[in-house]
Amino acid sequence: MKLRVKPVRKWRLGTRLALGLGALALTVFVIVGWAMVTSMQDFLDRRLDDQMAISQQGAAKEVIYDGKVNKIPPDWFAVVYKMQDGQLRPQPGDQQPKDRKEFDAIANKALNGDLFETEYLRGDGKFRLRACQIIDNEIVLVSAAPMNDRDGTISQLITVGVVAFLAALVALVMGGQALIRKGMQPLSDMADTAHDISSHDLTDSADLTVRVGSNGGGVEVEELREAFNKMLAHIDTSLAARTAAEQRLRRFIADASHELRTPLTSLRGYADLFRYAAANEAGEREKHLEKLRSEASRMSVLLDDLLLLARLDSAESEPPLRQEELDLAVIAEAAADAFRAARPSHTLDVDADTVTMNADATRLRQVLDNLLTNAAVHTPAGTSVSLQVTAEDDWAVVKVSDSGPGIAEADQARIFDRFYRVDDSRTRQRGGSGLGLAVVQSLVQAHGGTIELTSRPGSTVFTIRLPRRP
């Protein structure tokens, strides 16, 4: 069976970091070890050279008087050379090597000055040789000290260093891997969190409460953890918004289908009645035709509102407003005149200051008409309604209020939802589609403004703030 080894790039990050740390430590250990051995070797060499020089200086008098060296370490060699007939001749002595070839060569070189050499003496091993002139051009002393102790010391130092460095390297790699694994545990927790997220079904659920809650790892890991949790919170918010939007869309489609089904059913019914009444009296036919026109008109208004809301929702690609310079007071007076003509059962007070601004006159008129109609439809006859237009710095403020029964607090949060209708908090004279206030809010937001509702029994106020210059 062939053993397959993963490529290095596929190893875990902790393992690669630990091995990289080990390689770096090994390089440092090699450099430190080489410097330490070299330094020790130079030190021992200098020390041995100094010992040989001192020994030869002490033996100089013996050589002059006796012609030989009497006191030298037992494992050393010493040969005295005298100039005879123009050549250096070795003199008899007690501690001389078996083969003096290297001694003869260095003795001749010493005539030009003292010198050191390292040689292998046949049958005796490695020695350090020093040659010096006792009497210039007459007597030369050559001494040899064994280098076994020096080499043994260097070998022992190398052995101890290698063992110590290898032990330190193994401990460093293993300990470093453990520390790195512990330090990278928060990253593993983030990976586990990501895998946990992948196991959640986020198709119809906005619940993504998974977060990374572990601590430690240092400043960088803490920053990454915080960024990761912020990202999850953003995803959670986005999923919640998407789910809410999908739910609103489903509810919108269901409500729109319901609202359109009612006039279509009426149209089909009145069409059947008209077919049976076609052969009867002309008055019956006209009555049914009027019903057909009424239901068609109702459905047309509903479709217009739906189309307007759709255009406002896609305002970035299809701007639905045609802005121009206008006086908001003029639009308010026109809306008030239309309200008084259509709603004689309600009194309307108008207090409109001259407010010039850039806006879509048709859409602002639609906003005021919808708010005034809403106030009249959902309040009993005789209720007073007021319309106020003022300017506050760079803002135009419109307030539409009535003294009706008010809107329940539970309904105020959803009053601007599409197809939402308050059935039990206000007296309704006729049913609506529930799109009026949704259209108002969308048009106000399209102008860059805001609309607020404050309501209590006896007072309901819609406050609109519009920028005078978009």
PDB file of N, CA and C in Angstrom, residues 247-307:
ATOM      1  N   GLN A 247     -43.055  38.170   3.874  1.00  0.00           N
ATOM      2  CA  GLN A 247     -44.361  38.033   4.519  1.00  0.00           C
ATOM      3  C   GLN A 247     -45.303  39.174   4.113  1.00  0.00           C
ATOM      4  N   ARG A 248     -44.741  40.411   4.045  1.00  0.00           N
ATOM      5  CA  ARG A 248     -45.575  41.529   3.602  1.00  0.00           C
ATOM      6  C   ARG A 248     -46.032  41.332   2.167  1.00  0.00           C
ATOM      7  N   LEU A 249     -45.118  40.793   1.343  1.00  0.00           N
ATOM      8  CA  LEU A 249     -45.483  40.560  -0.048  1.00  0.00           C
ATOM      9  C   LEU A 249     -46.600  39.525  -0.156  1.00  0.00           C
ATOM     10  N   ARG A 250     -46.460  38.434   0.623  1.00  0.00           N
ATOM     11  CA  ARG A 250     -47.521  37.422   0.592  1.00  0.00           C
ATOM     12  C   ARG A 250     -48.857  38.011   1.063  1.00  0.00           C
ATOM     13  N   ARG A 251     -48.764  38.792   2.165  1.00  0.00           N
ATOM     14  CA  ARG A 251     -49.992  39.408   2.677  1.00  0.00           C
ATOM     15  C   ARG A 251     -50.559  40.414   1.681  1.00  0.00           C
ATOM     16  N   PHE A 252     -49.650  41.140   1.016  1.00  0.00           N
ATOM     17  CA  PHE A 252     -50.083  42.125   0.032  1.00  0.00           C
ATOM     18  C   PHE A 252     -50.783  41.450  -1.142  1.00  0.00           C
ATOM     19  N   ILE A 253     -50.169  40.353  -1.617  1.00  0.00           N
ATOM     20  CA  ILE A 253     -50.785  39.630  -2.741  1.00  0.00           C
ATOM     21  C   ILE A 253     -52.138  39.064  -2.331  1.00  0.00           C
ATOM     22  N   ALA A 254     -52.195  38.496  -1.121  1.00  0.00           N
ATOM     23  CA  ALA A 254     -53.473  37.935  -0.661  1.00  0.00           C
ATOM     24  C   ALA A 254     -54.523  39.022  -0.511  1.00  0.00           C
ATOM     25  N   ASP A 255     -54.132  40.170   0.092  1.00  0.00           N
ATOM     26  CA  ASP A 255     -55.096  41.257   0.265  1.00  0.00           C
ATOM     27  C   ASP A 255     -55.511  41.849  -1.068  1.00  0.00           C
ATOM     28  N   ALA A 256     -54.537  42.019  -1.994  1.00  0.00           N
ATOM     29  CA  ALA A 256     -54.877  42.567  -3.305  1.00  0.00           C
ATOM     30  C   ALA A 256     -55.813  41.629  -4.050  1.00  0.00           C
ATOM     31  N   SER A 257     -55.533  40.326  -3.955  1.00  0.00           N
ATOM     32  CA  SER A 257     -56.430  39.358  -4.612  1.00  0.00           C
ATOM     33  C   SER A 257     -57.834  39.436  -4.028  1.00  0.00           C
ATOM     34  N   HIS A 258     -57.889  39.566  -2.688  1.00  0.00           N
ATOM     35  CA  HIS A 258     -59.191  39.659  -2.041  1.00  0.00           C
ATOM     36  C   HIS A 258     -59.928  40.932  -2.462  1.00  0.00           C
ATOM     37  N   GLU A 259     -59.208  42.058  -2.491  1.00  0.00           N
ATOM     38  CA  GLU A 259     -59.844  43.320  -2.849  1.00  0.00           C
ATOM     39  C   GLU A 259     -60.287  43.340  -4.293  1.00  0.00           C
ATOM     40  N   LEU A 260     -59.505  42.734  -5.173  1.00  0.00           N
ATOM     41  CA  LEU A 260     -59.892  42.709  -6.586  1.00  0.00           C
ATOM     42  C   LEU A 260     -60.997  41.695  -6.854  1.00  0.00           C
ATOM     43  N   ARG A 261     -61.046  40.655  -6.048  1.00  0.00           N
ATOM     44  CA  ARG A 261     -62.074  39.635  -6.282  1.00  0.00           C
ATOM     45  C   ARG A 261     -63.469  40.187  -6.019  1.00  0.00           C
ATOM     46  N   THR A 262     -63.560  41.090  -5.028  1.00  0.00           N
ATOM     47  CA  THR A 262     -64.893  41.625  -4.692  1.00  0.00           C
ATOM     48  C   THR A 262     -65.503  42.405  -5.847  1.00  0.00           C
ATOM     49  N   PRO A 263     -64.834  43.410  -6.433  1.00  0.00           N
ATOM     50  CA  PRO A 263     -65.466  44.111  -7.568  1.00  0.00           C
ATOM     51  C   PRO A 263     -65.637  43.221  -8.789  1.00  0.00           C
ATOM     52  N   LEU A 264     -64.699  42.282  -8.991  1.00  0.00           N
ATOM     53  CA  LEU A 264     -64.871  41.380 -10.142  1.00  0.00           C
ATOM     54  C   LEU A 264     -66.106  40.504  -9.980  1.00  0.00           C
ATOM     55  N   THR A 265     -66.325  40.036  -8.750  1.00  0.00           N
ATOM     56  CA  THR A 265     -67.533  39.249  -8.492  1.00  0.00           C
ATOM     57  C   THR A 265     -68.788  40.089  -8.723  1.00  0.00           C
ATOM     58  N   SER A 266     -68.711  41.349  -8.259  1.00  0.00           N
ATOM     59  CA  SER A 266     -69.860  42.240  -8.475  1.00  0.00           C
ATOM     60  C   SER A 266     -70.079  42.488  -9.958  1.00  0.00           C
ATOM     61  N   LEU A 267     -69.017  42.708 -10.695  1.00  0.00           N
ATOM     62  CA  LEU A 267     -69.148  42.930 -12.136  1.00  0.00           C
ATOM     63  C   LEU A 267     -69.771  41.731 -12.824  1.00  0.00           C
ATOM     64  N   ARG A 268     -69.343  40.535 -12.452  1.00  0.00           N
ATOM     65  CA  ARG A 268     -69.906  39.343 -13.065  1.00  0.00           C
ATOM     66  C   ARG A 268     -71.394  39.205 -12.710  1.00  0.00           C
ATOM     67  N   GLY A 269     -71.714  39.511 -11.440  1.00  0.00           N
ATOM     68  CA  GLY A 269     -73.124  39.406 -11.036  1.00  0.00           C
ATOM     69  C   GLY A 269     -74.011  40.410 -11.745  1.00  0.00           C
ATOM     70  N   TYR A 270     -73.539  41.678 -11.781  1.00  0.00           N
ATOM     71  CA  TYR A 270     -74.339  42.695 -12.466  1.00  0.00           C
ATOM     72  C   TYR A 270     -74.415  42.447 -13.957  1.00  0.00           C
ATOM     73  N   ALA A 271     -73.379  41.837 -14.545  1.00  0.00           N
ATOM     74  CA  ALA A 271     -73.428  41.497 -15.969  1.00  0.00           C
ATOM     75  C   ALA A 271     -74.493  40.436 -16.220  1.00  0.00           C
ATOM     76  N   ASP A 272     -74.588  39.456 -15.330  1.00  0.00           N
ATOM     77  CA  ASP A 272     -75.641  38.436 -15.488  1.00  0.00           C
ATOM     78  C   ASP A 272     -77.020  39.059 -15.339  1.00  0.00           C
ATOM     79  N   LEU A 273     -77.136  39.969 -14.337  1.00  0.00           N
ATOM     80  CA  LEU A 273     -78.433  40.631 -14.155  1.00  0.00           C
ATOM     81  C   LEU A 273     -78.792  41.480 -15.374  1.00  0.00           C
ATOM     82  N   PHE A 274     -77.773  42.137 -15.920  1.00  0.00           N
ATOM     83  CA  PHE A 274     -78.044  42.962 -17.096  1.00  0.00           C
ATOM     84  C   PHE A 274     -78.506  42.115 -18.267  1.00  0.00           C
ATOM     85  N   ARG A 275     -77.928  40.909 -18.416  1.00  0.00           N
ATOM     86  CA  ARG A 275     -78.345  40.056 -19.523  1.00  0.00           C
ATOM     87  C   ARG A 275     -79.819  39.664 -19.390  1.00  0.00           C
ATOM     88  N   TYR A 276     -80.251  39.364 -18.132  1.00  0.00           N
ATOM     89  CA  TYR A 276     -81.651  38.996 -17.944  1.00  0.00           C
ATOM     90  C   TYR A 276     -82.557  40.204 -18.044  1.00  0.00           C
ATOM     91  N   ALA A 277     -82.021  41.379 -17.687  1.00  0.00           N
ATOM     92  CA  ALA A 277     -82.867  42.581 -17.709  1.00  0.00           C
ATOM     93  C   ALA A 277     -82.853  43.272 -19.050  1.00  0.00           C
ATOM     94  N   ALA A 278     -82.062  42.760 -20.025  1.00  0.00           N
ATOM     95  CA  ALA A 278     -81.974  43.437 -21.318  1.00  0.00           C
ATOM     96  C   ALA A 278     -83.311  43.471 -22.026  1.00  0.00           C
ATOM     97  N   ALA A 279     -84.120  42.426 -21.802  1.00  0.00           N
ATOM     98  CA  ALA A 279     -85.428  42.378 -22.479  1.00  0.00           C
ATOM     99  C   ALA A 279     -86.516  43.061 -21.667  1.00  0.00           C
ATOM    100  N   ASN A 280     -86.188  43.559 -20.529  1.00  0.00           N
ATOM    101  CA  ASN A 280     -87.184  44.192 -19.660  1.00  0.00           C
ATOM    102  C   ASN A 280     -87.143  45.711 -19.808  1.00  0.00           C
ATOM    103  N   GLU A 281     -87.491  46.376 -18.738  1.00  0.00           N
ATOM    104  CA  GLU A 281     -87.616  47.822 -18.798  1.00  0.00           C
ATOM    105  C   GLU A 281     -86.253  48.485 -18.975  1.00  0.00           C
ATOM    106  N   ALA A 282     -86.276  49.632 -19.643  1.00  0.00           N
ATOM    107  CA  ALA A 282     -85.042  50.383 -19.872  1.00  0.00           C
ATOM    108  C   ALA A 282     -84.446  50.872 -18.558  1.00  0.00           C
ATOM    109  N   GLY A 283     -85.296  51.172 -17.562  1.00  0.00           N
ATOM    110  CA  GLY A 283     -84.813  51.635 -16.271  1.00  0.00           C
ATOM    111  C   GLY A 283     -83.974  50.581 -15.567  1.00  0.00           C
ATOM    112  N   GLU A 284     -84.393  49.321 -15.670  1.00  0.00           N
ATOM    113  CA  GLU A 284     -83.632  48.236 -15.062  1.00  0.00           C
ATOM    114  C   GLU A 284     -82.261  48.106 -15.715  1.00  0.00           C
ATOM    115  N   ARG A 285     -82.237  48.220 -17.053  1.00  0.00           N
ATOM    116  CA  ARG A 285     -80.952  48.118 -17.746  1.00  0.00           C
ATOM    117  C   ARG A 285     -80.005  49.233 -17.325  1.00  0.00           C
ATOM    118  N   GLU A 286     -80.575  50.454 -17.250  1.00  0.00           N
ATOM    119  CA  GLU A 286     -79.726  51.587 -16.858  1.00  0.00           C
ATOM    120  C   GLU A 286     -79.212  51.437 -15.432  1.00  0.00           C
ATOM    121  N   LYS A 287     -80.050  50.892 -14.572  1.00  0.00           N
ATOM    122  CA  LYS A 287     -79.648  50.673 -13.184  1.00  0.00           C
ATOM    123  C   LYS A 287     -78.468  49.700 -13.086  1.00  0.00           C
ATOM    124  N   HIS A 288     -78.560  48.606 -13.840  1.00  0.00           N
ATOM    125  CA  HIS A 288     -77.490  47.623 -13.820  1.00  0.00           C
ATOM    126  C   HIS A 288     -76.216  48.155 -14.480  1.00  0.00           C
ATOM    127  N   LEU A 289     -76.380  48.950 -15.547  1.00  0.00           N
ATOM    128  CA  LEU A 289     -75.218  49.564 -16.188  1.00  0.00           C
ATOM    129  C   LEU A 289     -74.505  50.513 -15.215  1.00  0.00           C
ATOM    130  N   GLU A 290     -75.290  51.255 -14.437  1.00  0.00           N
ATOM    131  CA  GLU A 290     -74.690  52.152 -13.459  1.00  0.00           C
ATOM    132  C   GLU A 290     -73.916  51.363 -12.408  1.00  0.00           C
ATOM    133  N   LYS A 291     -74.435  50.229 -11.988  1.00  0.00           N
ATOM    134  CA  LYS A 291     -73.719  49.385 -11.036  1.00  0.00           C
ATOM    135  C   LYS A 291     -72.410  48.865 -11.640  1.00  0.00           C
ATOM    136  N   LEU A 292     -72.500  48.477 -12.925  1.00  0.00           N
ATOM    137  CA  LEU A 292     -71.288  47.994 -13.581  1.00  0.00           C
ATOM    138  C   LEU A 292     -70.233  49.096 -13.652  1.00  0.00           C
ATOM    139  N   ARG A 293     -70.668  50.315 -14.013  1.00  0.00           N
ATOM    140  CA  ARG A 293     -69.720  51.421 -14.077  1.00  0.00           C
ATOM    141  C   ARG A 293     -69.141  51.724 -12.696  1.00  0.00           C
ATOM    142  N   SER A 294     -69.954  51.644 -11.658  1.00  0.00           N
ATOM    143  CA  SER A 294     -69.491  51.934 -10.308  1.00  0.00           C
ATOM    144  C   SER A 294     -68.435  50.929  -9.849  1.00  0.00           C
ATOM    145  N   GLU A 295     -68.694  49.653 -10.079  1.00  0.00           N
ATOM    146  CA  GLU A 295     -67.723  48.638  -9.653  1.00  0.00           C
ATOM    147  C   GLU A 295     -66.443  48.725 -10.473  1.00  0.00           C
ATOM    148  N   ALA A 296     -66.599  49.032 -11.787  1.00  0.00           N
ATOM    149  CA  ALA A 296     -65.413  49.189 -12.629  1.00  0.00           C
ATOM    150  C   ALA A 296     -64.578  50.382 -12.166  1.00  0.00           C
ATOM    151  N   SER A 297     -65.267  51.455 -11.780  1.00  0.00           N
ATOM    152  CA  SER A 297     -64.554  52.628 -11.278  1.00  0.00           C
ATOM    153  C   SER A 297     -63.836  52.309  -9.970  1.00  0.00           C
ATOM    154  N   ARG A 298     -64.507  51.566  -9.095  1.00  0.00           N
ATOM    155  CA  ARG A 298     -63.879  51.184  -7.835  1.00  0.00           C
ATOM    156  C   ARG A 298     -62.629  50.334  -8.064  1.00  0.00           C
ATOM    157  N   MET A 299     -62.732  49.394  -8.997  1.00  0.00           N
ATOM    158  CA  MET A 299     -61.576  48.546  -9.297  1.00  0.00           C
ATOM    159  C   MET A 299     -60.473  49.359  -9.962  1.00  0.00           C
ATOM    160  N   SER A 300     -60.845  50.334 -10.775  1.00  0.00           N
ATOM    161  CA  SER A 300     -59.848  51.183 -11.421  1.00  0.00           C
ATOM    162  C   SER A 300     -59.068  51.996 -10.396  1.00  0.00           C
ATOM    163  N   VAL A 301     -59.778  52.525  -9.373  1.00  0.00           N
ATOM    164  CA  VAL A 301     -59.091  53.279  -8.322  1.00  0.00           C
ATOM    165  C   VAL A 301     -58.124  52.373  -7.554  1.00  0.00           C
ATOM    166  N   LEU A 302     -58.591  51.179  -7.265  1.00  0.00           N
ATOM    167  CA  LEU A 302     -57.741  50.239  -6.546  1.00  0.00           C
ATOM    168  C   LEU A 302     -56.491  49.900  -7.354  1.00  0.00           C
ATOM    169  N   LEU A 303     -56.652  49.653  -8.643  1.00  0.00           N
ATOM    170  CA  LEU A 303     -55.509  49.333  -9.486  1.00  0.00           C
ATOM    171  C   LEU A 303     -54.567  50.520  -9.625  1.00  0.00           C
ATOM    172  N   ASP A 304     -55.134  51.728  -9.694  1.00  0.00           N
ATOM    173  CA  ASP A 304     -54.276  52.920  -9.763  1.00  0.00           C
ATOM    174  C   ASP A 304     -53.424  53.057  -8.501  1.00  0.00           C
ATOM    175  N   ASP A 305     -54.037  52.797  -7.356  1.00  0.00           N
ATOM    176  CA  ASP A 305     -53.270  52.872  -6.114  1.00  0.00           C
ATOM    177  C   ASP A 305     -52.178  51.810  -6.068  1.00  0.00           C
ATOM    178  N   LEU A 306     -52.509  50.608  -6.506  1.00  0.00           N
ATOM    179  CA  LEU A 306     -51.507  49.546  -6.526  1.00  0.00           C
ATOM    180  C   LEU A 306     -50.369  49.894  -7.479  1.00  0.00           C
ATOM    181  N   LEU A 307     -50.702  50.442  -8.643  1.00  0.00           N
ATOM    182  CA  LEU A 307     -49.674  50.819  -9.603  1.00  0.00           C
ATOM    183  C   LEU A 307     -48.789  51.931  -9.043  1.00  0.00           C
TER     184      LEU A 307
END
